[in-house]
Amino acid sequence: MTSRILFIIILKVIGLLALKDILVGLFGALPALGYAFQEAGSVEGVIYLLVLVGSVALYCLLPYAFIFKPAWLADKLQLSSGIEQEAIPLAVHRSTILSVAIIVVGGLLLVNELPNFLRLLLAYSQERRGGVIDPELTNLVQTATKIALGALLISKQRQLVNFIEYQRRRQPA
């Protein structure tokens, strides 16, 4: 394995972590999107919506570049320049490293959100018993969705790796 290939794999792993952060962050942006649509008739609402959509689109370009264009990034950042040893003695295939990275990202989501989900579920049940008619479900739904996303990443990691590798094979080197 060359140093260039190792840097490309590292960039893809960074892209997967950024993609996880985007998916988690989109749930935080949903109330802001609701506000923008509520104020859509005003100039402030339209500007707010344009800024929100523009920033989300810009932030989505980051993981796209890291996952699907890592060779271009490695060239632009000159990551392998100055490294004298061209071949690195590492006998692990790139798909194995990507599989491990996807499992780690999914596991981090599960480990971080499962205690939070249980705490919110307990608070929800206590609010229901207390006679509160409309308890806040947003945080509970967000946490449950993050847990589902983590479980999905772990269970479908092979399909994700195949998709990423398919995109790499389709593009000329």
Coordinates of C-alpha atoms in Angstrom, one line a residue:
M1 CA 0.0 0.0 0.0
T2 CA 1.4 3.4 -0.9
S3 CA 1.2 6.5 1.2
R4 CA -1.2 8.1 -1.3
I5 CA -3.7 5.2 -0.9
L6 CA -3.4 5.4 2.9
F7 CA -4.2 9.1 2.9
I8 CA -7.1 8.4 0.6
I9 CA -8.5 5.9 3.0
I10 CA -8.0 8.3 5.9
L11 CA -9.8 11.1 4.0
K12 CA -12.7 8.7 3.4
V13 CA -13.0 7.8 7.1
I14 CA -13.0 11.6 7.9
G15 CA -15.8 12.0 5.3
L16 CA -17.8 9.2 7.0
L17 CA -17.4 11.0 10.3
A18 CA -18.5 14.3 8.7
L19 CA -21.5 12.6 7.1
K20 CA -22.6 11.2 10.5
D21 CA -22.3 14.7 12.0
I22 CA -24.4 16.1 9.1
L23 CA -27.1 13.5 9.5
V24 CA -27.2 14.2 13.3
G25 CA -27.2 17.9 12.7
L26 CA -30.1 17.9 10.3
F27 CA -32.4 16.9 13.1
G28 CA -31.4 20.1 14.9
A29 CA -32.1 22.1 11.8
L30 CA -35.7 20.8 11.5
P31 CA -37.2 23.4 13.9
A32 CA -35.3 26.2 12.1
L33 CA -36.8 24.9 8.8
G34 CA -40.2 25.0 10.4
Y35 CA -39.7 28.6 11.4
A36 CA -38.5 29.5 7.9
F37 CA -41.7 28.0 6.4
Q38 CA -43.8 29.7 9.0
E39 CA -42.3 33.1 8.1
A40 CA -42.2 32.3 4.3
G41 CA -44.4 35.3 3.4
S42 CA -41.9 37.8 4.8
V43 CA -38.6 38.9 3.5
E44 CA -36.9 37.7 6.7
G45 CA -38.3 34.2 6.3
V46 CA -37.2 33.9 2.7
I47 CA -33.6 35.1 3.6
Y48 CA -33.6 32.8 6.5
L49 CA -34.6 29.9 4.3
L50 CA -32.0 30.7 1.7
V51 CA -29.3 30.9 4.3
L52 CA -30.3 27.7 5.9
V53 CA -30.6 25.7 2.7
G54 CA -27.3 27.2 1.4
S55 CA -25.4 26.4 4.5
V56 CA -26.7 22.8 4.6
A57 CA -25.9 22.4 0.9
L58 CA -22.4 23.8 1.5
Y59 CA -21.8 21.5 4.5
C60 CA -23.0 18.5 2.5
L61 CA -20.3 19.1 -0.1
L62 CA -17.6 18.4 2.5
P63 CA -18.4 14.7 3.1
Y64 CA -19.1 14.3 -0.6
A65 CA -15.6 15.5 -1.4
F66 CA -14.0 13.4 1.3
I67 CA -15.8 10.2 0.4
F68 CA -16.1 10.4 -3.4
K69 CA -13.2 12.7 -4.4
P70 CA -10.4 11.8 -1.9
A71 CA -7.8 11.5 -4.7
W72 CA -8.4 15.0 -5.8
L73 CA -8.2 16.3 -2.2
A74 CA -5.0 14.4 -1.6
D75 CA -3.5 16.0 -4.7
K76 CA -4.7 19.5 -3.8
L77 CA -3.5 19.2 -0.2
Q78 CA -0.2 17.5 -1.3
L79 CA -0.6 14.9 1.4
S80 CA 1.9 12.4 0.0
S81 CA 4.6 14.9 -0.9
G82 CA 7.7 14.7 1.2
I83 CA 7.2 11.1 2.2
E84 CA 10.3 9.2 1.2
Q85 CA 9.1 5.7 1.7
E86 CA 6.6 5.0 -1.1
A87 CA 5.3 1.6 0.0
I88 CA 3.9 1.2 3.5
P89 CA 3.8 -2.3 4.8
L90 CA 0.1 -2.6 5.6
A91 CA -1.7 -5.7 4.4
V92 CA -5.3 -4.6 4.9
H93 CA -7.6 -4.0 2.1
R94 CA -9.3 -0.6 1.8
S95 CA -12.8 -2.1 2.0
T96 CA -11.9 -3.7 5.4
I97 CA -10.8 -0.3 6.8
L98 CA -14.0 1.4 5.5
S99 CA -16.1 -1.4 7.0
V100 CA -14.4 -0.9 10.4
A101 CA -14.8 2.9 10.1
I102 CA -18.6 2.5 9.4
I103 CA -19.0 0.1 12.3
V104 CA -17.2 2.5 14.6
V105 CA -19.3 5.4 13.5
G106 CA -22.5 3.4 14.0
G107 CA -21.3 2.1 17.3
L108 CA -20.5 5.6 18.5
L109 CA -24.0 6.8 17.6
L110 CA -25.4 3.8 19.6
V111 CA -23.2 4.2 22.6
N112 CA -23.8 8.0 22.8
E113 CA -27.5 8.0 22.2
L114 CA -28.8 4.9 24.0
P115 CA -28.4 6.3 27.6
N116 CA -29.8 9.6 26.4
F117 CA -32.8 7.8 24.9
L118 CA -33.5 5.9 28.1
R119 CA -33.3 9.1 30.1
L120 CA -35.7 10.9 27.8
L121 CA -38.0 7.9 27.7
L122 CA -38.1 8.0 31.5
A123 CA -38.8 11.7 31.5
Y124 CA -41.5 11.3 28.9
S125 CA -43.3 8.6 31.0
Q126 CA -43.0 10.7 34.1
E127 CA -44.5 13.7 32.3
R128 CA -47.4 11.5 31.0
R129 CA -48.1 10.3 34.6
G130 CA -48.0 13.9 35.9
G131 CA -51.0 14.9 33.8
V132 CA -49.2 16.8 31.1
I133 CA -51.3 16.5 28.0
D134 CA -48.7 17.5 25.3
P135 CA -45.2 16.4 26.4
E136 CA -42.3 17.4 24.2
L137 CA -41.4 14.5 21.9
T138 CA -38.9 16.2 19.7
N139 CA -35.8 15.2 21.6
L140 CA -37.1 11.6 22.1
V141 CA -37.7 11.2 18.4
Q142 CA -34.3 12.7 17.5
T143 CA -32.5 10.3 19.8
A144 CA -34.5 7.3 18.6
T145 CA -33.7 8.3 15.0
K146 CA -30.0 8.6 15.9
I147 CA -30.1 5.1 17.4
A148 CA -31.9 3.8 14.3
L149 CA -29.2 5.4 12.1
G150 CA -26.4 3.8 14.2
A151 CA -28.0 0.4 13.9
L152 CA -28.6 0.9 10.2
L153 CA -24.9 1.8 9.7
I154 CA -23.8 -1.3 11.6
S155 CA -26.2 -3.6 9.8
K156 CA -25.8 -2.2 6.3
Q157 CA -22.0 -1.5 6.4
R158 CA -21.2 -4.0 3.6
Q159 CA -23.7 -2.3 1.3
L160 CA -22.3 1.2 2.1
V161 CA -18.7 0.0 1.5
N162 CA -19.8 -1.6 -1.8
F163 CA -21.4 1.7 -2.8
I164 CA -18.3 3.8 -1.9
E165 CA -16.0 1.3 -3.7
Y166 CA -18.3 1.2 -6.7
Q167 CA -18.1 5.0 -7.0
R168 CA -14.3 4.8 -6.8
R169 CA -14.1 2.1 -9.5
R170 CA -16.4 4.2 -11.8
Q171 CA -14.2 7.2 -11.7
P172 CA -10.9 7.3 -13.7
A173 CA -7.8 7.4 -11.5

